[in-house]
PDB file of C-alpha atoms and ligand atoms in Angstrom:
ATOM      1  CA  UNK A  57       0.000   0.000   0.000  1.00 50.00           C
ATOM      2  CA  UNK A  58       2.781   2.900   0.927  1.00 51.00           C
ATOM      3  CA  UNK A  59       3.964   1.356  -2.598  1.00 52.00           C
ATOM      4  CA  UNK A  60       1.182   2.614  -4.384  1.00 51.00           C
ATOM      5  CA  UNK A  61       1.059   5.860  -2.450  1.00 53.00           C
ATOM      6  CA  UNK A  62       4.142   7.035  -3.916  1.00 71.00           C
ATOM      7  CA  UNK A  63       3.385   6.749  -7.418  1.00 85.00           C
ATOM      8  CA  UNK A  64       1.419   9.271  -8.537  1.00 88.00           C
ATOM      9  CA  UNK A  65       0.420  11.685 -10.755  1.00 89.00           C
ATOM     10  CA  UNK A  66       2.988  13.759 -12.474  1.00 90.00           C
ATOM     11  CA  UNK A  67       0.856  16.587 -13.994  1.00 88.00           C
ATOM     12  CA  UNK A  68       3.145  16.907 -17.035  1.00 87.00           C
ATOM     13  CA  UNK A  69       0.515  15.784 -20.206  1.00 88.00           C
ATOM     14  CA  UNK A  70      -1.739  18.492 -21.676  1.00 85.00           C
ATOM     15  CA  UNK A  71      -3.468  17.816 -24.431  1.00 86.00           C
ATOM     16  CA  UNK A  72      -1.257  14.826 -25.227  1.00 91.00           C
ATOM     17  CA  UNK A  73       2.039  12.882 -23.724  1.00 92.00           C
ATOM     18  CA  UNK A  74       4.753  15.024 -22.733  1.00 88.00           C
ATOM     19  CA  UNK A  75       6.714  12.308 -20.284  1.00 89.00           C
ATOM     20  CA  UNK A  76       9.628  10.914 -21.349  1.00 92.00           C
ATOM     21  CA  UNK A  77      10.724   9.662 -24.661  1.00 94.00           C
ATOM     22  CA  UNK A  78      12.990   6.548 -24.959  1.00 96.00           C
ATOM     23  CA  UNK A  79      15.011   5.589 -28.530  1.00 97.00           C
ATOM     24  CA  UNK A  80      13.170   2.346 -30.328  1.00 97.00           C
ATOM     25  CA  UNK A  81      16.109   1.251 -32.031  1.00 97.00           C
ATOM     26  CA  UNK A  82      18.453   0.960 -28.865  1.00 98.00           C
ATOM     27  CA  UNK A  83      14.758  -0.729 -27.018  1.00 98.00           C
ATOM     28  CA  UNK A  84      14.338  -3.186 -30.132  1.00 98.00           C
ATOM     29  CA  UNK A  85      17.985  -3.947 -30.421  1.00 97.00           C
ATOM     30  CA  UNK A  86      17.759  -5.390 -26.546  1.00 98.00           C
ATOM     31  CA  UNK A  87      14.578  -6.804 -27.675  1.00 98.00           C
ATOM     32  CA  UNK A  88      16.462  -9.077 -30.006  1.00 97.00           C
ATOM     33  CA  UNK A  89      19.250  -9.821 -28.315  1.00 98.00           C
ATOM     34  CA  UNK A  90      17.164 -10.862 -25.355  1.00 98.00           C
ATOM     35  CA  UNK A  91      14.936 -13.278 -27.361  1.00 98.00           C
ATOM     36  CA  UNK A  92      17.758 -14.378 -28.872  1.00 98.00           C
ATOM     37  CA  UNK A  93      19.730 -15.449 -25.690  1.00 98.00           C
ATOM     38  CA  UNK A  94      16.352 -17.249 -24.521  1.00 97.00           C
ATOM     39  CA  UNK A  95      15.460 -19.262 -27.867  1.00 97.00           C
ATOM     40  CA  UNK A  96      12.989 -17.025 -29.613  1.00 98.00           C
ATOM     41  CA  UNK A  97      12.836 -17.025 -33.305  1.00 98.00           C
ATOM     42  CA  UNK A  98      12.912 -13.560 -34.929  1.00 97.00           C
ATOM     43  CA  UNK A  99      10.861 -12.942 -38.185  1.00 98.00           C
ATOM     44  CA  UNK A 100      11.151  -9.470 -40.262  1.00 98.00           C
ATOM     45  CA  UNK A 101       7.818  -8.895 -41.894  1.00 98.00           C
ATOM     46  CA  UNK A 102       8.105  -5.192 -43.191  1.00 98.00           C
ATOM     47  CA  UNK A 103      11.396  -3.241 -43.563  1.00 97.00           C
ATOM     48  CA  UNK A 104      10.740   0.590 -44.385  1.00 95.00           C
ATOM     49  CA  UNK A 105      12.976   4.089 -43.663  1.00 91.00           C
ATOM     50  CA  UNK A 106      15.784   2.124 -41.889  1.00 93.00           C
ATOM     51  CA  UNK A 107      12.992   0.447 -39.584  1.00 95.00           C
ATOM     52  CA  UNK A 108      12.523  -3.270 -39.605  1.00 95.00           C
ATOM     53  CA  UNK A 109       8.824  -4.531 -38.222  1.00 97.00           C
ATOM     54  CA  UNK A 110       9.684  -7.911 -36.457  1.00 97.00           C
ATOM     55  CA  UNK A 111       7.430 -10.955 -34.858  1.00 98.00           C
ATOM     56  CA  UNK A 112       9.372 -13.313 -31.744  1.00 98.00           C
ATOM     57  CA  UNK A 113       8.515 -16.609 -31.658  1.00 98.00           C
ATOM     58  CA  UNK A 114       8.670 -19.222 -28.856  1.00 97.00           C
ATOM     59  CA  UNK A 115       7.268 -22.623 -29.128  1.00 95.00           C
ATOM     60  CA  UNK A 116       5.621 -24.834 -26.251  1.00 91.00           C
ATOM     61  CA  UNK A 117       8.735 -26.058 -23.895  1.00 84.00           C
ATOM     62  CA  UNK A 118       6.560 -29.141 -22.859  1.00 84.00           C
ATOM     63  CA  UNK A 119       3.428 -31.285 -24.369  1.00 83.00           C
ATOM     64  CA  UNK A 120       1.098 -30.964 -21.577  1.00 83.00           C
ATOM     65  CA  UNK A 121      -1.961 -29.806 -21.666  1.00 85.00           C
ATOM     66  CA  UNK A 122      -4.124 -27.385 -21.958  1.00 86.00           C
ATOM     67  CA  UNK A 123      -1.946 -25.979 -24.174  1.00 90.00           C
ATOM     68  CA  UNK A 124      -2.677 -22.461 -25.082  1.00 94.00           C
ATOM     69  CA  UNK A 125      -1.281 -20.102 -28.111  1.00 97.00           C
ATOM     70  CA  UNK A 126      -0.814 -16.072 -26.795  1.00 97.00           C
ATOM     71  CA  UNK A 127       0.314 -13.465 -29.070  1.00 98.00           C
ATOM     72  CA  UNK A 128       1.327  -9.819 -27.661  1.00 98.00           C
ATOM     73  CA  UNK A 129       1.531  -6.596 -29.648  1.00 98.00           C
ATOM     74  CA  UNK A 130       3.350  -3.356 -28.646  1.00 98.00           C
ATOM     75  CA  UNK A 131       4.216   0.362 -29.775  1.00 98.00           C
ATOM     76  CA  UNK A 132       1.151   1.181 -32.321  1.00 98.00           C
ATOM     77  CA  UNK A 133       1.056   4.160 -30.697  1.00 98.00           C
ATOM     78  CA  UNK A 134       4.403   5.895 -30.572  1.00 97.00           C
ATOM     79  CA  UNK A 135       3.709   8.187 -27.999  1.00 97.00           C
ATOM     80  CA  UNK A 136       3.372   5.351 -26.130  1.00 98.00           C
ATOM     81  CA  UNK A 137       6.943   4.072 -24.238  1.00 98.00           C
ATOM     82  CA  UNK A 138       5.620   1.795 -21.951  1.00 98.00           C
ATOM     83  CA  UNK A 139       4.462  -0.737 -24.335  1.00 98.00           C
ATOM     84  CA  UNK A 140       7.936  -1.939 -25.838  1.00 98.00           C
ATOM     85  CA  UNK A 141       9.639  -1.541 -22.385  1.00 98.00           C
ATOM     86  CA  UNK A 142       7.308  -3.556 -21.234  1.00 98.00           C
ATOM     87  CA  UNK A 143       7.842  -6.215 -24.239  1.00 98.00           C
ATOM     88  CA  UNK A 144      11.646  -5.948 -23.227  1.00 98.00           C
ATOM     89  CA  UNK A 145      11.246  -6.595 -19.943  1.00 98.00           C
ATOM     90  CA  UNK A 146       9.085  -9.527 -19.991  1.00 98.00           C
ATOM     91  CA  UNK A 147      11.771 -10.802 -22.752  1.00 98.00           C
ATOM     92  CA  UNK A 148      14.583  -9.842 -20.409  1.00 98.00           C
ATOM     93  CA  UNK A 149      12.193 -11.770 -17.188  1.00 96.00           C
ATOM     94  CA  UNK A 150      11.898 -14.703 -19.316  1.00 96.00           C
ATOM     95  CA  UNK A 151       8.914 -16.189 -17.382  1.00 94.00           C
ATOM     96  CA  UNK A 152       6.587 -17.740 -20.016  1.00 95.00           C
ATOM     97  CA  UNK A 153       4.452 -19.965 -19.169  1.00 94.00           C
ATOM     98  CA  UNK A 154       5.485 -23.914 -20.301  1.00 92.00           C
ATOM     99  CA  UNK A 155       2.939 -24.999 -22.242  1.00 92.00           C
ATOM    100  CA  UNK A 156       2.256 -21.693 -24.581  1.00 95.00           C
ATOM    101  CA  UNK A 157       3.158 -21.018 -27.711  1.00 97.00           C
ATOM    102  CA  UNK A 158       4.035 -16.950 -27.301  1.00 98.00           C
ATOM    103  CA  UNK A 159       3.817 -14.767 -30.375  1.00 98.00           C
ATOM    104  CA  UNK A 160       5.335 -11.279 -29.639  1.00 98.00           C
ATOM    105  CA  UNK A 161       5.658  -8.289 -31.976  1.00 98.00           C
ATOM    106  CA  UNK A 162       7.312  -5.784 -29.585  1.00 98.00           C
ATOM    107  CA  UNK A 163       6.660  -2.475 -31.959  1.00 98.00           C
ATOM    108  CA  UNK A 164       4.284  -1.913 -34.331  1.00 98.00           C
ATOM    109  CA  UNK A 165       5.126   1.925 -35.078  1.00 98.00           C
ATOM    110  CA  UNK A 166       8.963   2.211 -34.771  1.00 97.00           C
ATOM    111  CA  UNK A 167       8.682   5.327 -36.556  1.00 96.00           C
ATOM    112  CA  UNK A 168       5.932   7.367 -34.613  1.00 97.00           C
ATOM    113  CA  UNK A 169       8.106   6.523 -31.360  1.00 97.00           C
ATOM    114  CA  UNK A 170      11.040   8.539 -33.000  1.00 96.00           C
ATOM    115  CA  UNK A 171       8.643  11.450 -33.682  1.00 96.00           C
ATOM    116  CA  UNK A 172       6.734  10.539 -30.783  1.00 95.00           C
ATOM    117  CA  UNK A 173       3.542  10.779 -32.075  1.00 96.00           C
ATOM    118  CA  UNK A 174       0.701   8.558 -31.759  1.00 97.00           C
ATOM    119  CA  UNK A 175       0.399   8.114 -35.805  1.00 97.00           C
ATOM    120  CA  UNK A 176       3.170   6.852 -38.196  1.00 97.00           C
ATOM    121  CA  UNK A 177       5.111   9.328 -40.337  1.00 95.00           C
ATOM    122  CA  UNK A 178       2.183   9.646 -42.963  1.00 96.00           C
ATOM    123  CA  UNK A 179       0.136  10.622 -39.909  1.00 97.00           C
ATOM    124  CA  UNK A 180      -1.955   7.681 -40.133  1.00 97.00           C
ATOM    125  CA  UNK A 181      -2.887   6.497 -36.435  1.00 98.00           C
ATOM    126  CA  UNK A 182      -2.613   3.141 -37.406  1.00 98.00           C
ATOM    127  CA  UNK A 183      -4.774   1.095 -34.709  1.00 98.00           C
ATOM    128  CA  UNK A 184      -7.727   2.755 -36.943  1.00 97.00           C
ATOM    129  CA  UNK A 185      -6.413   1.049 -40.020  1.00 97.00           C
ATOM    130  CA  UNK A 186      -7.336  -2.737 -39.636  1.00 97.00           C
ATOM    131  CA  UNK A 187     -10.338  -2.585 -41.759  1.00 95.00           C
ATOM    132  CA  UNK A 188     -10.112  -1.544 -45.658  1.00 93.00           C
ATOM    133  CA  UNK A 189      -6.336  -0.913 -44.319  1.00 96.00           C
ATOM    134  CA  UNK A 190      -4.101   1.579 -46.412  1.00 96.00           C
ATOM    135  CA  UNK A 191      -0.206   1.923 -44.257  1.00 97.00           C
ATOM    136  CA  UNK A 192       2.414  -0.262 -45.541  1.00 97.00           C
ATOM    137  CA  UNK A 193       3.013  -1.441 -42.561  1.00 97.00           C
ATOM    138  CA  UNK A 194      -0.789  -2.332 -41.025  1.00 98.00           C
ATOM    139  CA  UNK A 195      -1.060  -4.454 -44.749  1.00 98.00           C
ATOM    140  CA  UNK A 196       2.536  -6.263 -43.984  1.00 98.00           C
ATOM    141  CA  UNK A 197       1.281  -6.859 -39.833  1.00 98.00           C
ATOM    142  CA  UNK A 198      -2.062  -8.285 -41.443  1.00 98.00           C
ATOM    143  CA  UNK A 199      -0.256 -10.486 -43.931  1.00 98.00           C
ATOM    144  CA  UNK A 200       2.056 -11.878 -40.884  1.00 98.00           C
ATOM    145  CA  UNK A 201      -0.733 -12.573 -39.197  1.00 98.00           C
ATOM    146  CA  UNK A 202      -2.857 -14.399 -41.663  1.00 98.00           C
ATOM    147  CA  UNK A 203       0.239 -16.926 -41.877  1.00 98.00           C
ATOM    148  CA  UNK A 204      -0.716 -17.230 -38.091  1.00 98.00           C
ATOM    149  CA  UNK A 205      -2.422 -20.374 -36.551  1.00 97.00           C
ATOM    150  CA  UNK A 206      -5.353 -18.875 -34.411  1.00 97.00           C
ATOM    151  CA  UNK A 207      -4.560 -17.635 -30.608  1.00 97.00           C
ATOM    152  CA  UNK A 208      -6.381 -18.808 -27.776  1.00 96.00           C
ATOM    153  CA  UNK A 209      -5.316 -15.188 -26.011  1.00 96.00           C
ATOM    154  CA  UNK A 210      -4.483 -11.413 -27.357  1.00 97.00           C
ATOM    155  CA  UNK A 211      -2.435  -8.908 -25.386  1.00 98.00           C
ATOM    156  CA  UNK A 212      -2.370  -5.219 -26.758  1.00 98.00           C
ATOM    157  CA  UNK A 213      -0.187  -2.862 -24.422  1.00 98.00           C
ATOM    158  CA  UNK A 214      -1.034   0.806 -24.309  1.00 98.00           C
ATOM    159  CA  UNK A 215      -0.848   3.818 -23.001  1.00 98.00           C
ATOM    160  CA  UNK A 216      -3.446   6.908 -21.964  1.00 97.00           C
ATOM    161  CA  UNK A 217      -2.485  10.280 -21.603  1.00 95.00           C
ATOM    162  CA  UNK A 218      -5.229  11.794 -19.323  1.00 93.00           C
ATOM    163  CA  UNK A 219      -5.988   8.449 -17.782  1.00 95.00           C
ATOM    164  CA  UNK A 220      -6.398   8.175 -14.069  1.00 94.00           C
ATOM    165  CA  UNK A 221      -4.937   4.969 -13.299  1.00 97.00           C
ATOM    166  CA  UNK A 222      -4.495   1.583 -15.363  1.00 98.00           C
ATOM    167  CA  UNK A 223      -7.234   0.350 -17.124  1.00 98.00           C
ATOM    168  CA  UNK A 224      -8.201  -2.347 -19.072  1.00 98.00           C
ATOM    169  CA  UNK A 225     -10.708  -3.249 -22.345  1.00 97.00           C
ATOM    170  CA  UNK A 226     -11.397  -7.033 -21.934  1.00 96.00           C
ATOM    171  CA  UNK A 227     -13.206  -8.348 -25.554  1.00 90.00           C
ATOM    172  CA  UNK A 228     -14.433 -11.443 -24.941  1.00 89.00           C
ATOM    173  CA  UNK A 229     -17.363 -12.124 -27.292  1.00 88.00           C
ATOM    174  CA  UNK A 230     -17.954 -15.454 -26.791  1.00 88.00           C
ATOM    175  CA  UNK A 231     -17.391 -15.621 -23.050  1.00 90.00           C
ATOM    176  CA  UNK A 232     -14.555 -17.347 -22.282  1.00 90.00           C
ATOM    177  CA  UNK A 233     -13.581 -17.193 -17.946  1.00 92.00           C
ATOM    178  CA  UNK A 234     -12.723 -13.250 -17.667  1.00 95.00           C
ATOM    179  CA  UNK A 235      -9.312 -12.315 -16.761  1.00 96.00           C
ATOM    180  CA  UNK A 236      -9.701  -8.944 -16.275  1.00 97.00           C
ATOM    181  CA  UNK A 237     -10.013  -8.925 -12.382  1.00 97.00           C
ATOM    182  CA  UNK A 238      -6.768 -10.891 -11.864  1.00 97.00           C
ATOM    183  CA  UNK A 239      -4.980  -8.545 -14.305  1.00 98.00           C
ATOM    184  CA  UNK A 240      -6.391  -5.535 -12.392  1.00 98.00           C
ATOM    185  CA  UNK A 241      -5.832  -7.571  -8.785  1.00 97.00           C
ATOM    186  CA  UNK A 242      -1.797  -7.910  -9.871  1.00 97.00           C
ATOM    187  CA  UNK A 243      -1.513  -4.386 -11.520  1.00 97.00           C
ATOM    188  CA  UNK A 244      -2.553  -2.513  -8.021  1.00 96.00           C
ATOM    189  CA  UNK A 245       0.368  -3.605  -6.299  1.00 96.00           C
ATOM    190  CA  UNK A 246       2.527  -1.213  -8.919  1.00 96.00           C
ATOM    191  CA  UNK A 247       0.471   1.326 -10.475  1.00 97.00           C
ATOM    192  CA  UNK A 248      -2.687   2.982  -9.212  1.00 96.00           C
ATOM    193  CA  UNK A 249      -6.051   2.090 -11.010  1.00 97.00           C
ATOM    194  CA  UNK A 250      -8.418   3.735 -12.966  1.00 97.00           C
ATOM    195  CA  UNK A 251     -11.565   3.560 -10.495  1.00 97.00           C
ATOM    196  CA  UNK A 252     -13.688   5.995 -13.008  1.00 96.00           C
ATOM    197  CA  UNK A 253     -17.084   4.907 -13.486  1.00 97.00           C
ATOM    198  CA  UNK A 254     -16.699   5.867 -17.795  1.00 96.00           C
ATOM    199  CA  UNK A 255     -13.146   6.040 -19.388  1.00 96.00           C
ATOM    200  CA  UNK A 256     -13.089   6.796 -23.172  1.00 93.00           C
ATOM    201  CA  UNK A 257     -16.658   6.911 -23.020  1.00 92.00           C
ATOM    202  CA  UNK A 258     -17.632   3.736 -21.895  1.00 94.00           C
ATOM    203  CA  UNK A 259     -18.653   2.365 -18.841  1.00 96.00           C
ATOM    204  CA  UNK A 260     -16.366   1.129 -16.600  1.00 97.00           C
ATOM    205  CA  UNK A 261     -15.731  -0.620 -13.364  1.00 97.00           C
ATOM    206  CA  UNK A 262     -12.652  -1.242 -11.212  1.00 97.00           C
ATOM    207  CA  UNK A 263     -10.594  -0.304 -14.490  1.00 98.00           C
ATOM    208  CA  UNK A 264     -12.490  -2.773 -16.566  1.00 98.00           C
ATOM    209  CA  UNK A 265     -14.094  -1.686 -19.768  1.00 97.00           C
ATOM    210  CA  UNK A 266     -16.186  -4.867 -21.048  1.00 95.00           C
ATOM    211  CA  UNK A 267     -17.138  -3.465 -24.594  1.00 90.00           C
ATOM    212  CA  UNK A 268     -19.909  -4.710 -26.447  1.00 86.00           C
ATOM    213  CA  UNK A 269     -18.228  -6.097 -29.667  1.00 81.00           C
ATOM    214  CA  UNK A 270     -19.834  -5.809 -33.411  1.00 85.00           C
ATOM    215  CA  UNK A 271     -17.083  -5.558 -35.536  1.00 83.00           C
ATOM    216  CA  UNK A 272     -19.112  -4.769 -38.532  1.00 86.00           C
ATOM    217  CA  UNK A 273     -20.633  -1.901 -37.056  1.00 88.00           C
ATOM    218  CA  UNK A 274     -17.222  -0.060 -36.694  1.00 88.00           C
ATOM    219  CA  UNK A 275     -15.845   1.025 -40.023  1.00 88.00           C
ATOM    220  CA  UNK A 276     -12.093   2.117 -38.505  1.00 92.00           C
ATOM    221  CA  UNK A 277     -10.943  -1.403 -36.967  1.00 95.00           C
ATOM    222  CA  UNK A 278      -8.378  -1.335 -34.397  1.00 96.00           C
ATOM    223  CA  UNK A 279      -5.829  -3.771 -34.220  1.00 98.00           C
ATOM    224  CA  UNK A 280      -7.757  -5.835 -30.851  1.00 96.00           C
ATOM    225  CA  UNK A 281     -10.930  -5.647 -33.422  1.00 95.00           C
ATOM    226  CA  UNK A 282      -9.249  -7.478 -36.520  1.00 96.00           C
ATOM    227  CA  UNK A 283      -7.625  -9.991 -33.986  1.00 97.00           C
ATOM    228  CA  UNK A 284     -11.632 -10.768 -32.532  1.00 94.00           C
ATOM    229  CA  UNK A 285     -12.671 -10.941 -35.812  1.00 94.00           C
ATOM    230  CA  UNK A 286      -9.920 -13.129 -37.249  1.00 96.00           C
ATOM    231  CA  UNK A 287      -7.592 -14.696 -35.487  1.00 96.00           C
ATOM    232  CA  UNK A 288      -8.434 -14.816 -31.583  1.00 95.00           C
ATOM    233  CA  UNK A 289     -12.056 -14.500 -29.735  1.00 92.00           C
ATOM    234  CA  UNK A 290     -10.722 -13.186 -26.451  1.00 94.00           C
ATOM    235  CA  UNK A 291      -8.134 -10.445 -25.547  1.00 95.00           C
ATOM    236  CA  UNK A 292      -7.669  -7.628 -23.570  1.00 97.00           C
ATOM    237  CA  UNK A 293      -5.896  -4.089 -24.179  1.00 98.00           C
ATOM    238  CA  UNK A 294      -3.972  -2.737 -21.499  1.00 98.00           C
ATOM    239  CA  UNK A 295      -3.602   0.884 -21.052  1.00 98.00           C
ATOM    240  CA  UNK A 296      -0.904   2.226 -18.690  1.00 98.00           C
ATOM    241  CA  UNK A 297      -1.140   5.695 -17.588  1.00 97.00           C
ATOM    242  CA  UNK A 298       1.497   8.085 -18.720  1.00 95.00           C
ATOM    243  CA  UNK A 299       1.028  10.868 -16.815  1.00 95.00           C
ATOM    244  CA  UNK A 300       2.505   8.692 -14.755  1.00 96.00           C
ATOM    245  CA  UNK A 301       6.519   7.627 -13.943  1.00 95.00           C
ATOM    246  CA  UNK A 302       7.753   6.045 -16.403  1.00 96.00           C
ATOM    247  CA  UNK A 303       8.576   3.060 -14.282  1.00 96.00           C
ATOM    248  CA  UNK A 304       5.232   2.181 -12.798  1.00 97.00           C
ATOM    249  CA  UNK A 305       3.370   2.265 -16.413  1.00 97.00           C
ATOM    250  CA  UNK A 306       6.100  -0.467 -17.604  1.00 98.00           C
ATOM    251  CA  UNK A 307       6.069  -2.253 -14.297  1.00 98.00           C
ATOM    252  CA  UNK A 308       1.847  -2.079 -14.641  1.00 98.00           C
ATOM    253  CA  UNK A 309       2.275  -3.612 -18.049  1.00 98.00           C
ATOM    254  CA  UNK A 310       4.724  -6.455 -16.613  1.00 98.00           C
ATOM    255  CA  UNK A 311       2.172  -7.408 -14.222  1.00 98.00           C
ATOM    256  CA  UNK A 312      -1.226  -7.326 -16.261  1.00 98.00           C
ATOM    257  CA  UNK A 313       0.778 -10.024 -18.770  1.00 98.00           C
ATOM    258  CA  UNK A 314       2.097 -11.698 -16.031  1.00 97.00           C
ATOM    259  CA  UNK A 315      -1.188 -11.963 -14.654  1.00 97.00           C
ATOM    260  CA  UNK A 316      -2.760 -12.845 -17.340  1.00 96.00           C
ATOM    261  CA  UNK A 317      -0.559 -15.198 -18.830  1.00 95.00           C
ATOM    262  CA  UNK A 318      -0.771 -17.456 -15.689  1.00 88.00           C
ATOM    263  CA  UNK A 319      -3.997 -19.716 -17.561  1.00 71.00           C
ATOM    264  CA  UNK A 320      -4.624 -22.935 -16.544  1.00 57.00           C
TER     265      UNK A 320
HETATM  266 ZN1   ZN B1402      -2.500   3.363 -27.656  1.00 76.65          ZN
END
């Protein structure tokens, strides 16, 4: 609890982030040479502007079951540092669970994180641009993933800039158990929550956001909509606060997958 009390608020984001900034290339770098050390595979699926867009890949250590595939996405948004620190970290941690296949694209925007902006360089924010998509890059992500097998679990890590607290959006169309309350439950201990009864304009409770899916309603997919669509019928978007340190929003992120990835 006297934990929690010390992280707070900063009061530095108007209108947008204005925390700290951190350079991709050294983050993704340490990406790779973390996965490598631990036996990932590393696939390049779109190369652009001296960027390269890369997918890790683990396989199951042992053949017991259930056995569960889980694919994580970071850095869509490239105001957004938390996500791929977070991805580094829990490649750095190296505590997957056994029996999951792990899918892990650390940064999907490498080039809005060195303007930090929350589009790409075209301006295109591109976690609108999973539906009649347009950016080289969303196309080349949506190809990788088609060459996917299906995923039994999603993971998008974000960030807010006026949130509260962490919060979460938990998808989960076809009702699968929920594991928003034991992400939320292991995310306290770090970071405060979002307690707001509507965040983004939904409803909310205890940092949950349960939203009522109908893909073809929306016309501007995000990337958590193509995945419930396509490839994977539950998942659940983290967002970090980053008005808060720096620290606390990766360490938030850390816990909700660790949380989360603990399935049984
Ligand atoms: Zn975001």
């Amino acid at each position: 609890m006297r934990e929690i009390l010390r992280v707070q608020k900063l009061g530095k984001n108007l209108n947008g982030y204005l925390g700290e900034t951190i350079d991709i290339r050294a983050v993704l770098r340490e990406a790779e040479v973390a996965a490598q050390q631990h036996g990932w595979t590393s696939e390049i699926f779109h190369e652009a502007d001296g960027f390269k867009w890369f997918a890790l890949h683990r396989k199951r250590k042992v053949r017991i079951q259930p056995e569960f595939k889980i694919y994580i996405s970071a850095g869509i948004h490239g105001d957004e540092p938390a996500g791929p620190l977070a991805a580094l970290k829990l490649l750095q941690e190296n505590n997957w669970p056994q029996n999951a296949e792990m899918f892990l694209l650390p940064c999907l925007n490498p080039a809005g994180f060195t303007l930090n902006t929350r589009a790409n360089a075209d301006g295109v924010d591109l976690n609108r641009d999973y539906r009649n998509s347009k950016a080289k890059e969303t196309l080349a992500h949506i190809a990788w993933l088609e060459r996917q097998p299906e995923f039994d679990l999603h993971l998008c890590l974000h960030e807010d800039w006026e949130s509260q607290g962490v919060y979460l959006y938990e998808p989960n169309p076809v009702l699968k158990p929920s594991l928003a309350e034991k992400i939320i439950e292991a995310v306290k201990e770090v970071c405060p929550v979002d307690l707001s009864e509507n965040i983004e304009g939904r409803p909310a409770r205890n940092g949950i956001i349960r939203p009522v899916i109908n893909p073809q309603e929306r016309p501007d997919w995000p990337e958590a909509l193509y995945l419930i669509a396509n490839k994977s019928r539950q998942g659940c978007t983290l967002e970090a606060p980053s008005d808060f340190p720096l620290a606390a929003r990766v360490n938030a992120l850390v816990a909700g997958v660790t949380a989360a990835l603990d399935l049984r």
